[in-house]
């Protein structure tokens, strides 16, 4: 398993397949993708997990953390999340946050992220805003 920086366009297929399979492909292409840092986990040169990070001032929002279904439950997303949290600390950022699907809240809590008690719905999905402050 290797984590490396990738292009935004390399994230779209996994975003679509894992997160929004019933939406048009364009739904997963963010207008701000060109402004972000994108990372992928490769297993035997196959891209299996992705995340996109957007830094503004002293904080980072990560979006679209997704792992191909057949690779889920193997700690891959955990490795990727640890990687970007370490990156944020190294860059001197003070906060990392995300819009987490409500049913995934416990996953993020394992990394010290807390529920901000702010929530919203998008395309039939419930989200809660999670954050960790350094």
mmCIF file of N, CA, C and O in Angstrom, residues 28-130:
data_model
loop_
_atom_site.group_PDB
_atom_site.id
_atom_site.type_symbol
_atom_site.label_atom_id
_atom_site.label_comp_id
_atom_site.label_asym_id
_atom_site.label_seq_id
_atom_site.Cartn_x
_atom_site.Cartn_y
_atom_site.Cartn_z
ATOM 1 N N UNK A 28 -19.932 14.348 -9.213
ATOM 2 C CA UNK A 28 -18.788 14.178 -8.319
ATOM 3 C C UNK A 28 -17.603 15.070 -8.695
ATOM 4 O O UNK A 28 -16.588 15.064 -8.018
ATOM 5 N N UNK A 29 -17.743 15.832 -9.762
ATOM 6 C CA UNK A 29 -16.684 16.744 -10.181
ATOM 7 C C UNK A 29 -16.936 18.099 -9.543
ATOM 8 O O UNK A 29 -17.902 18.779 -9.871
ATOM 9 N N UNK A 30 -16.072 18.475 -8.609
ATOM 10 C CA UNK A 30 -16.250 19.717 -7.870
ATOM 11 C C UNK A 30 -15.645 20.897 -8.620
ATOM 12 O O UNK A 30 -14.558 20.778 -9.181
ATOM 13 N N UNK A 31 -16.343 22.016 -8.590
ATOM 14 C CA UNK A 31 -15.842 23.223 -9.249
ATOM 15 C C UNK A 31 -14.470 23.616 -8.691
ATOM 16 O O UNK A 31 -13.615 24.122 -9.411
ATOM 17 N N UNK A 32 -14.261 23.362 -7.392
ATOM 18 C CA UNK A 32 -13.013 23.748 -6.746
ATOM 19 C C UNK A 32 -11.930 22.661 -6.781
ATOM 20 O O UNK A 32 -10.874 22.812 -6.173
ATOM 21 N N UNK A 33 -12.164 21.576 -7.492
ATOM 22 C CA UNK A 33 -11.181 20.496 -7.532
ATOM 23 C C UNK A 33 -9.778 20.963 -7.902
ATOM 24 O O UNK A 33 -8.796 20.466 -7.369
ATOM 25 N N UNK A 34 -9.678 21.916 -8.804
ATOM 26 C CA UNK A 34 -8.361 22.383 -9.230
ATOM 27 C C UNK A 34 -7.608 23.114 -8.117
ATOM 28 O O UNK A 34 -6.408 23.322 -8.212
ATOM 29 N N UNK A 35 -8.314 23.499 -7.060
ATOM 30 C CA UNK A 35 -7.692 24.217 -5.948
ATOM 31 C C UNK A 35 -7.235 23.292 -4.830
ATOM 32 O O UNK A 35 -6.622 23.734 -3.869
ATOM 33 N N UNK A 36 -7.557 22.017 -4.943
ATOM 34 C CA UNK A 36 -7.280 21.083 -3.857
ATOM 35 C C UNK A 36 -6.036 20.246 -4.039
ATOM 36 O O UNK A 36 -5.405 20.230 -5.091
ATOM 37 N N UNK A 37 -5.713 19.542 -2.958
ATOM 38 C CA UNK A 37 -4.686 18.502 -2.975
ATOM 39 C C UNK A 37 -5.441 17.183 -2.951
ATOM 40 O O UNK A 37 -6.390 17.022 -2.175
ATOM 41 N N UNK A 38 -5.044 16.262 -3.769
ATOM 42 C CA UNK A 38 -5.754 14.986 -3.886
ATOM 43 C C UNK A 38 -4.759 13.857 -3.648
ATOM 44 O O UNK A 38 -3.647 13.886 -4.177
ATOM 45 N N UNK A 39 -5.187 12.893 -2.847
ATOM 46 C CA UNK A 39 -4.315 11.781 -2.501
ATOM 47 C C UNK A 39 -5.018 10.469 -2.778
ATOM 48 O O UNK A 39 -6.244 10.358 -2.641
ATOM 49 N N UNK A 40 -4.230 9.493 -3.167
ATOM 50 C CA UNK A 40 -4.767 8.174 -3.434
ATOM 51 C C UNK A 40 -3.935 7.094 -2.789
ATOM 52 O O UNK A 40 -2.730 7.259 -2.597
ATOM 53 N N UNK A 41 -4.603 6.010 -2.442
ATOM 54 C CA UNK A 41 -3.917 4.833 -1.934
ATOM 55 C C UNK A 41 -3.859 3.822 -3.066
ATOM 56 O O UNK A 41 -4.890 3.506 -3.680
ATOM 57 N N UNK A 42 -2.669 3.335 -3.322
ATOM 58 C CA UNK A 42 -2.455 2.351 -4.376
ATOM 59 C C UNK A 42 -2.075 1.017 -3.746
ATOM 60 O O UNK A 42 -1.234 0.960 -2.853
ATOM 61 N N UNK A 43 -2.714 -0.032 -4.206
ATOM 62 C CA UNK A 43 -2.368 -1.392 -3.825
ATOM 63 C C UNK A 43 -1.987 -2.099 -5.115
ATOM 64 O O UNK A 43 -2.817 -2.222 -6.018
ATOM 65 N N UNK A 44 -0.727 -2.504 -5.197
ATOM 66 C CA UNK A 44 -0.216 -3.127 -6.423
ATOM 67 C C UNK A 44 -0.548 -2.281 -7.658
ATOM 68 O O UNK A 44 -1.064 -2.771 -8.661
ATOM 69 N N UNK A 45 -0.301 -0.983 -7.538
ATOM 70 C CA UNK A 45 -0.512 0.006 -8.604
ATOM 71 C C UNK A 45 -1.978 0.251 -8.957
ATOM 72 O O UNK A 45 -2.268 0.964 -9.916
ATOM 73 N N UNK A 46 -2.914 -0.312 -8.212
ATOM 74 C CA UNK A 46 -4.338 -0.039 -8.443
ATOM 75 C C UNK A 46 -4.793 1.012 -7.438
ATOM 76 O O UNK A 46 -4.590 0.860 -6.226
ATOM 77 N N UNK A 47 -5.427 2.066 -7.936
ATOM 78 C CA UNK A 47 -5.968 3.112 -7.081
ATOM 79 C C UNK A 47 -7.220 2.568 -6.393
ATOM 80 O O UNK A 47 -8.179 2.194 -7.064
ATOM 81 N N UNK A 48 -7.195 2.504 -5.050
ATOM 82 C CA UNK A 48 -8.291 1.867 -4.318
ATOM 83 C C UNK A 48 -8.995 2.788 -3.325
ATOM 84 O O UNK A 48 -10.089 2.478 -2.853
ATOM 85 N N UNK A 49 -8.384 3.931 -2.997
ATOM 86 C CA UNK A 49 -8.978 4.854 -2.034
ATOM 87 C C UNK A 49 -8.505 6.256 -2.358
ATOM 88 O O UNK A 49 -7.362 6.445 -2.799
ATOM 89 N N UNK A 50 -9.375 7.250 -2.127
ATOM 90 C CA UNK A 50 -9.035 8.630 -2.486
ATOM 91 C C UNK A 50 -9.560 9.606 -1.430
ATOM 92 O O UNK A 50 -10.485 9.295 -0.670
ATOM 93 N N UNK A 51 -8.984 10.787 -1.421
ATOM 94 C CA UNK A 51 -9.466 11.896 -0.607
ATOM 95 C C UNK A 51 -9.006 13.195 -1.269
ATOM 96 O O UNK A 51 -7.967 13.232 -1.924
ATOM 97 N N UNK A 52 -9.791 14.243 -1.080
ATOM 98 C CA UNK A 52 -9.452 15.563 -1.600
ATOM 99 C C UNK A 52 -9.397 16.536 -0.430
ATOM 100 O O UNK A 52 -10.280 16.525 0.437
ATOM 101 N N UNK A 53 -8.359 17.376 -0.396
ATOM 102 C CA UNK A 53 -8.134 18.303 0.708
ATOM 103 C C UNK A 53 -8.093 19.733 0.191
ATOM 104 O O UNK A 53 -7.444 20.009 -0.818
ATOM 105 N N UNK A 54 -8.762 20.611 0.928
ATOM 106 C CA UNK A 54 -8.830 22.013 0.545
ATOM 107 C C UNK A 54 -8.396 22.863 1.730
ATOM 108 O O UNK A 54 -9.027 22.831 2.787
ATOM 109 N N UNK A 55 -7.296 23.592 1.550
ATOM 110 C CA UNK A 55 -6.719 24.392 2.627
ATOM 111 C C UNK A 55 -7.107 25.845 2.419
ATOM 112 O O UNK A 55 -6.970 26.395 1.329
ATOM 113 N N UNK A 56 -7.603 26.437 3.505
ATOM 114 C CA UNK A 56 -7.956 27.854 3.500
ATOM 115 C C UNK A 56 -7.489 28.443 4.830
ATOM 116 O O UNK A 56 -7.889 27.959 5.900
ATOM 117 N N UNK A 57 -6.641 29.436 4.737
ATOM 118 C CA UNK A 57 -6.052 30.063 5.919
ATOM 119 C C UNK A 57 -5.351 28.992 6.757
ATOM 120 O O UNK A 57 -4.440 28.358 6.270
ATOM 121 N N UNK A 58 -5.802 28.755 7.974
ATOM 122 C CA UNK A 58 -5.106 27.797 8.841
ATOM 123 C C UNK A 58 -5.922 26.525 9.079
ATOM 124 O O UNK A 58 -5.744 25.853 10.084
ATOM 125 N N UNK A 59 -6.821 26.219 8.153
ATOM 126 C CA UNK A 59 -7.601 24.996 8.319
ATOM 127 C C UNK A 59 -7.736 24.240 6.998
ATOM 128 O O UNK A 59 -7.541 24.799 5.928
ATOM 129 N N UNK A 60 -8.062 22.968 7.143
ATOM 130 C CA UNK A 60 -8.218 22.119 5.964
ATOM 131 C C UNK A 60 -9.554 21.380 6.051
ATOM 132 O O UNK A 60 -9.884 20.817 7.090
ATOM 133 N N UNK A 61 -10.267 21.405 4.954
ATOM 134 C CA UNK A 61 -11.450 20.567 4.812
ATOM 135 C C UNK A 61 -11.069 19.404 3.911
ATOM 136 O O UNK A 61 -10.449 19.607 2.869
ATOM 137 N N UNK A 62 -11.403 18.190 4.340
ATOM 138 C CA UNK A 62 -11.225 17.076 3.420
ATOM 139 C C UNK A 62 -12.598 16.622 2.966
ATOM 140 O O UNK A 62 -13.584 16.689 3.686
ATOM 141 N N UNK A 63 -12.632 16.214 1.715
ATOM 142 C CA UNK A 63 -13.893 15.832 1.088
ATOM 143 C C UNK A 63 -13.700 14.550 0.303
ATOM 144 O O UNK A 63 -12.610 14.226 -0.142
ATOM 145 N N UNK A 64 -14.790 13.847 0.146
ATOM 146 C CA UNK A 64 -14.847 12.693 -0.760
ATOM 147 C C UNK A 64 -13.867 11.582 -0.400
ATOM 148 O O UNK A 64 -13.264 10.970 -1.270
ATOM 149 N N UNK A 65 -13.713 11.310 0.894
ATOM 150 C CA UNK A 65 -12.912 10.155 1.316
ATOM 151 C C UNK A 65 -13.698 8.904 0.939
ATOM 152 O O UNK A 65 -14.809 8.704 1.408
ATOM 153 N N UNK A 66 -13.134 8.091 0.068
ATOM 154 C CA UNK A 66 -13.856 6.913 -0.424
ATOM 155 C C UNK A 66 -12.874 5.797 -0.765
ATOM 156 O O UNK A 66 -11.779 6.043 -1.262
ATOM 157 N N UNK A 67 -13.312 4.571 -0.488
ATOM 158 C CA UNK A 67 -12.526 3.375 -0.774
ATOM 159 C C UNK A 67 -13.389 2.405 -1.561
ATOM 160 O O UNK A 67 -14.575 2.220 -1.228
ATOM 161 N N UNK A 68 -12.820 1.813 -2.585
ATOM 162 C CA UNK A 68 -13.563 0.815 -3.357
ATOM 163 C C UNK A 68 -14.112 -0.257 -2.422
ATOM 164 O O UNK A 68 -13.430 -0.686 -1.479
ATOM 165 N N UNK A 69 -15.322 -0.699 -2.689
ATOM 166 C CA UNK A 69 -16.023 -1.602 -1.775
ATOM 167 C C UNK A 69 -15.217 -2.846 -1.411
ATOM 168 O O UNK A 69 -15.150 -3.247 -0.250
ATOM 169 N N UNK A 70 -14.581 -3.457 -2.395
ATOM 170 C CA UNK A 70 -13.842 -4.700 -2.122
ATOM 171 C C UNK A 70 -12.585 -4.481 -1.273
ATOM 172 O O UNK A 70 -11.982 -5.433 -0.782
ATOM 173 N N UNK A 71 -12.196 -3.211 -1.055
ATOM 174 C CA UNK A 71 -11.031 -2.894 -0.232
ATOM 175 C C UNK A 71 -11.423 -2.283 1.109
ATOM 176 O O UNK A 71 -10.556 -1.967 1.926
ATOM 177 N N UNK A 72 -12.711 -2.104 1.357
ATOM 178 C CA UNK A 72 -13.172 -1.538 2.618
ATOM 179 C C UNK A 72 -12.971 -2.536 3.758
ATOM 180 O O UNK A 72 -12.933 -3.742 3.540
ATOM 181 N N UNK A 73 -12.818 -2.005 4.962
ATOM 182 C CA UNK A 73 -12.656 -2.843 6.140
ATOM 183 C C UNK A 73 -11.241 -3.364 6.347
ATOM 184 O O UNK A 73 -11.004 -4.222 7.198
ATOM 185 N N UNK A 74 -10.292 -2.829 5.589
ATOM 186 C CA UNK A 74 -8.902 -3.291 5.672
ATOM 187 C C UNK A 74 -7.976 -2.216 6.251
ATOM 188 O O UNK A 74 -6.760 -2.362 6.211
ATOM 189 N N UNK A 75 -8.550 -1.132 6.750
ATOM 190 C CA UNK A 75 -7.740 -0.070 7.340
ATOM 191 C C UNK A 75 -7.169 0.921 6.354
ATOM 192 O O UNK A 75 -6.370 1.783 6.729
ATOM 193 N N UNK A 76 -7.561 0.837 5.098
ATOM 194 C CA UNK A 76 -6.986 1.707 4.066
ATOM 195 C C UNK A 76 -7.414 3.160 4.258
ATOM 196 O O UNK A 76 -6.574 4.068 4.237
ATOM 197 N N UNK A 77 -8.696 3.406 4.471
ATOM 198 C CA UNK A 77 -9.166 4.779 4.686
ATOM 199 C C UNK A 77 -8.569 5.346 5.974
ATOM 200 O O UNK A 77 -8.264 6.539 6.050
ATOM 201 N N UNK A 78 -8.374 4.502 6.981
ATOM 202 C CA UNK A 78 -7.743 4.950 8.233
ATOM 203 C C UNK A 78 -6.319 5.429 7.972
ATOM 204 O O UNK A 78 -5.901 6.473 8.493
ATOM 205 N N UNK A 79 -5.575 4.691 7.169
ATOM 206 C CA UNK A 79 -4.208 5.101 6.817
ATOM 207 C C UNK A 79 -4.214 6.436 6.080
ATOM 208 O O UNK A 79 -3.392 7.312 6.345
ATOM 209 N N UNK A 80 -5.159 6.581 5.168
ATOM 210 C CA UNK A 80 -5.256 7.817 4.391
ATOM 211 C C UNK A 80 -5.631 8.998 5.281
ATOM 212 O O UNK A 80 -5.050 10.077 5.173
ATOM 213 N N UNK A 81 -6.568 8.798 6.189
ATOM 214 C CA UNK A 81 -6.965 9.865 7.096
ATOM 215 C C UNK A 81 -5.809 10.234 8.029
ATOM 216 O O UNK A 81 -5.540 11.425 8.250
ATOM 217 N N UNK A 82 -5.107 9.252 8.561
ATOM 218 C CA UNK A 82 -3.928 9.544 9.389
ATOM 219 C C UNK A 82 -2.894 10.339 8.609
ATOM 220 O O UNK A 82 -2.264 11.258 9.133
ATOM 221 N N UNK A 83 -2.728 10.003 7.327
ATOM 222 C CA UNK A 83 -1.770 10.687 6.460
ATOM 223 C C UNK A 83 -2.123 12.172 6.324
ATOM 224 O O UNK A 83 -1.245 13.039 6.467
ATOM 225 N N UNK A 84 -3.388 12.480 6.065
ATOM 226 C CA UNK A 84 -3.748 13.894 5.860
ATOM 227 C C UNK A 84 -3.783 14.661 7.185
ATOM 228 O O UNK A 84 -3.513 15.853 7.199
ATOM 229 N N UNK A 85 -4.103 14.004 8.282
ATOM 230 C CA UNK A 85 -4.047 14.674 9.588
ATOM 231 C C UNK A 85 -2.599 15.032 9.926
ATOM 232 O O UNK A 85 -2.319 16.133 10.414
ATOM 233 N N UNK A 86 -1.683 14.134 9.634
ATOM 234 C CA UNK A 86 -0.255 14.403 9.847
ATOM 235 C C UNK A 86 0.202 15.553 8.945
ATOM 236 O O UNK A 86 0.937 16.444 9.377
ATOM 237 N N UNK A 87 -0.237 15.544 7.694
ATOM 238 C CA UNK A 87 0.099 16.614 6.754
ATOM 239 C C UNK A 87 -0.381 17.970 7.294
ATOM 240 O O UNK A 87 0.343 18.960 7.245
ATOM 241 N N UNK A 88 -1.596 17.999 7.824
ATOM 242 C CA UNK A 88 -2.151 19.246 8.366
ATOM 243 C C UNK A 88 -1.305 19.754 9.528
ATOM 244 O O UNK A 88 -1.009 20.950 9.618
ATOM 245 N N UNK A 89 -0.906 18.851 10.420
ATOM 246 C CA UNK A 89 -0.061 19.246 11.558
ATOM 247 C C UNK A 89 1.282 19.766 11.074
ATOM 248 O O UNK A 89 1.777 20.778 11.568
ATOM 249 N N UNK A 90 1.876 19.084 10.094
ATOM 250 C CA UNK A 90 3.173 19.505 9.559
ATOM 251 C C UNK A 90 3.105 20.883 8.922
ATOM 252 O O UNK A 90 4.085 21.627 8.932
ATOM 253 N N UNK A 91 1.958 21.212 8.356
ATOM 254 C CA UNK A 91 1.787 22.528 7.712
ATOM 255 C C UNK A 91 1.347 23.602 8.700
ATOM 256 O O UNK A 91 1.094 24.742 8.308
ATOM 257 N N UNK A 92 1.215 23.233 9.970
ATOM 258 C CA UNK A 92 0.861 24.201 10.997
ATOM 259 C C UNK A 92 -0.607 24.603 10.982
ATOM 260 O O UNK A 92 -0.969 25.658 11.523
ATOM 261 N N UNK A 93 -1.448 23.780 10.400
ATOM 262 C CA UNK A 93 -2.876 24.099 10.380
ATOM 263 C C UNK A 93 -3.465 23.861 11.762
ATOM 264 O O UNK A 93 -2.958 23.045 12.536
ATOM 265 N N UNK A 94 -4.535 24.572 12.086
ATOM 266 C CA UNK A 94 -5.111 24.470 13.428
ATOM 267 C C UNK A 94 -6.383 23.625 13.484
ATOM 268 O O UNK A 94 -6.798 23.218 14.563
ATOM 269 N N UNK A 95 -6.981 23.378 12.310
ATOM 270 C CA UNK A 95 -8.230 22.615 12.312
ATOM 271 C C UNK A 95 -8.362 21.828 11.019
ATOM 272 O O UNK A 95 -7.988 22.299 9.949
ATOM 273 N N UNK A 96 -8.929 20.617 11.145
ATOM 274 C CA UNK A 96 -9.288 19.791 9.989
ATOM 275 C C UNK A 96 -10.752 19.420 10.182
ATOM 276 O O UNK A 96 -11.165 19.041 11.287
ATOM 277 N N UNK A 97 -11.537 19.552 9.119
ATOM 278 C CA UNK A 97 -12.956 19.247 9.243
ATOM 279 C C UNK A 97 -13.486 18.583 7.979
ATOM 280 O O UNK A 97 -12.848 18.600 6.932
ATOM 281 N N UNK A 98 -14.671 17.989 8.130
ATOM 282 C CA UNK A 98 -15.310 17.340 6.986
ATOM 283 C C UNK A 98 -16.816 17.299 7.188
ATOM 284 O O UNK A 98 -17.318 17.452 8.306
ATOM 285 N N UNK A 99 -17.511 17.104 6.096
ATOM 286 C CA UNK A 99 -18.940 16.815 6.113
ATOM 287 C C UNK A 99 -19.063 15.296 6.031
ATOM 288 O O UNK A 99 -18.906 14.719 4.966
ATOM 289 N N UNK A 100 -19.309 14.670 7.168
ATOM 290 C CA UNK A 100 -19.346 13.207 7.233
ATOM 291 C C UNK A 100 -20.773 12.701 7.072
ATOM 292 O O UNK A 100 -21.713 13.296 7.606
ATOM 293 N N UNK A 101 -20.931 11.617 6.346
ATOM 294 C CA UNK A 101 -22.235 10.972 6.318
ATOM 295 C C UNK A 101 -22.552 10.553 7.752
ATOM 296 O O UNK A 101 -21.690 10.023 8.451
ATOM 297 N N UNK A 102 -23.766 10.833 8.174
ATOM 298 C CA UNK A 102 -24.146 10.616 9.575
ATOM 299 C C UNK A 102 -23.836 9.211 10.058
ATOM 300 O O UNK A 102 -23.364 9.019 11.184
ATOM 301 N N UNK A 103 -24.054 8.209 9.220
ATOM 302 C CA UNK A 103 -23.824 6.828 9.653
ATOM 303 C C UNK A 103 -22.330 6.472 9.740
ATOM 304 O O UNK A 103 -21.974 5.401 10.210
ATOM 305 N N UNK A 104 -21.448 7.396 9.317
ATOM 306 C CA UNK A 104 -19.999 7.169 9.395
ATOM 307 C C UNK A 104 -19.349 7.965 10.537
ATOM 308 O O UNK A 104 -18.131 7.950 10.702
ATOM 309 N N UNK A 105 -20.162 8.630 11.339
ATOM 310 C CA UNK A 105 -19.661 9.484 12.406
ATOM 311 C C UNK A 105 -18.692 8.755 13.341
ATOM 312 O O UNK A 105 -17.634 9.275 13.690
ATOM 313 N N UNK A 106 -18.998 7.539 13.739
ATOM 314 C CA UNK A 106 -18.147 6.777 14.665
ATOM 315 C C UNK A 106 -16.754 6.546 14.082
ATOM 316 O O UNK A 106 -15.764 6.535 14.818
ATOM 317 N N UNK A 107 -16.663 6.378 12.767
ATOM 318 C CA UNK A 107 -15.356 6.201 12.121
ATOM 319 C C UNK A 107 -14.471 7.409 12.393
ATOM 320 O O UNK A 107 -13.319 7.276 12.799
ATOM 321 N N UNK A 108 -15.001 8.602 12.196
ATOM 322 C CA UNK A 108 -14.213 9.817 12.363
ATOM 323 C C UNK A 108 -13.879 10.090 13.826
ATOM 324 O O UNK A 108 -12.825 10.640 14.137
ATOM 325 N N UNK A 109 -14.751 9.695 14.719
ATOM 326 C CA UNK A 109 -14.493 9.889 16.147
ATOM 327 C C UNK A 109 -13.243 9.122 16.591
ATOM 328 O O UNK A 109 -12.540 9.551 17.504
ATOM 329 N N UNK A 110 -12.929 8.012 15.932
ATOM 330 C CA UNK A 110 -11.722 7.226 16.268
ATOM 331 C C UNK A 110 -10.443 8.019 16.035
ATOM 332 O O UNK A 110 -9.389 7.665 16.556
ATOM 333 N N UNK A 111 -10.537 9.098 15.265
ATOM 334 C CA UNK A 111 -9.369 9.915 14.941
ATOM 335 C C UNK A 111 -9.363 11.224 15.724
ATOM 336 O O UNK A 111 -8.635 12.151 15.393
ATOM 337 N N UNK A 112 -10.199 11.291 16.746
ATOM 338 C CA UNK A 112 -10.259 12.484 17.577
ATOM 339 C C UNK A 112 -11.155 13.574 17.029
ATOM 340 O O UNK A 112 -11.187 14.685 17.571
ATOM 341 N N UNK A 113 -11.883 13.273 15.971
ATOM 342 C CA UNK A 113 -12.797 14.272 15.417
ATOM 343 C C UNK A 113 -14.069 14.289 16.257
ATOM 344 O O UNK A 113 -14.494 13.266 16.784
ATOM 345 N N UNK A 114 -14.650 15.470 16.394
ATOM 346 C CA UNK A 114 -15.869 15.572 17.180
ATOM 347 C C UNK A 114 -17.008 16.136 16.338
ATOM 348 O O UNK A 114 -16.777 16.889 15.382
ATOM 349 N N UNK A 115 -18.187 15.776 16.721
ATOM 350 C CA UNK A 115 -19.413 16.251 16.083
ATOM 351 C C UNK A 115 -19.624 17.704 16.485
ATOM 352 O O UNK A 115 -19.664 18.018 17.675
ATOM 353 N N UNK A 116 -19.761 18.595 15.513
ATOM 354 C CA UNK A 116 -19.990 20.014 15.802
ATOM 355 C C UNK A 116 -21.463 20.307 16.071
ATOM 356 O O UNK A 116 -21.823 21.442 16.366
ATOM 357 N N UNK A 117 -22.301 19.290 15.936
ATOM 358 C CA UNK A 117 -23.755 19.398 16.108
ATOM 359 C C UNK A 117 -24.407 20.222 15.004
ATOM 360 O O UNK A 117 -25.535 20.677 15.137
ATOM 361 N N UNK A 118 -23.682 20.387 13.898
ATOM 362 C CA UNK A 118 -24.234 21.028 12.703
ATOM 363 C C UNK A 118 -24.460 19.929 11.678
ATOM 364 O O UNK A 118 -23.567 19.112 11.435
ATOM 365 N N UNK A 119 -25.639 19.902 11.093
ATOM 366 C CA UNK A 119 -25.945 18.852 10.125
ATOM 367 C C UNK A 119 -26.736 19.416 8.960
ATOM 368 O O UNK A 119 -27.274 20.529 9.033
ATOM 369 N N UNK A 120 -26.816 18.635 7.884
ATOM 370 C CA UNK A 120 -27.567 19.034 6.700
ATOM 371 C C UNK A 120 -27.832 17.803 5.847
ATOM 372 O O UNK A 120 -27.269 16.739 6.078
ATOM 373 N N UNK A 121 -28.689 17.975 4.858
ATOM 374 C CA UNK A 121 -29.006 16.906 3.905
ATOM 375 C C UNK A 121 -28.579 17.330 2.515
ATOM 376 O O UNK A 121 -28.657 18.515 2.172
ATOM 377 N N UNK A 122 -28.146 16.339 1.725
ATOM 378 C CA UNK A 122 -27.793 16.594 0.326
ATOM 379 C C UNK A 122 -28.130 15.341 -0.466
ATOM 380 O O UNK A 122 -27.659 14.250 -0.123
ATOM 381 N N UNK A 123 -28.910 15.493 -1.488
ATOM 382 C CA UNK A 123 -29.265 14.397 -2.396
ATOM 383 C C UNK A 123 -29.700 13.139 -1.634
ATOM 384 O O UNK A 123 -29.292 12.037 -1.952
ATOM 385 N N UNK A 124 -30.502 13.346 -0.601
ATOM 386 C CA UNK A 124 -31.042 12.218 0.144
ATOM 387 C C UNK A 124 -30.114 11.638 1.201
ATOM 388 O O UNK A 124 -30.454 10.647 1.844
ATOM 389 N N UNK A 125 -28.959 12.228 1.409
ATOM 390 C CA UNK A 125 -28.001 11.774 2.419
ATOM 391 C C UNK A 125 -27.964 12.770 3.580
ATOM 392 O O UNK A 125 -28.019 13.978 3.364
ATOM 393 N N UNK A 126 -27.852 12.245 4.791
ATOM 394 C CA UNK A 126 -27.711 13.088 5.975
ATOM 395 C C UNK A 126 -26.222 13.227 6.311
ATOM 396 O O UNK A 126 -25.492 12.234 6.314
ATOM 397 N N UNK A 127 -25.797 14.451 6.597
ATOM 398 C CA UNK A 127 -24.406 14.741 6.915
ATOM 399 C C UNK A 127 -24.300 15.467 8.244
ATOM 400 O O UNK A 127 -25.199 16.212 8.624
ATOM 401 N N UNK A 128 -23.185 15.259 8.906
ATOM 402 C CA UNK A 128 -22.845 15.980 10.121
ATOM 403 C C UNK A 128 -21.439 16.547 9.928
ATOM 404 O O UNK A 128 -20.590 15.899 9.310
ATOM 405 N N UNK A 129 -21.215 17.750 10.420
ATOM 406 C CA UNK A 129 -19.896 18.367 10.287
ATOM 407 C C UNK A 129 -19.040 17.906 11.468
ATOM 408 O O UNK A 129 -19.419 18.088 12.625
ATOM 409 N N UNK A 130 -17.903 17.283 11.138
ATOM 410 C CA UNK A 130 -16.953 16.781 12.127
ATOM 411 C C UNK A 130 -15.673 17.596 12.036
ATOM 412 O O UNK A 130 -15.309 18.056 10.947
#
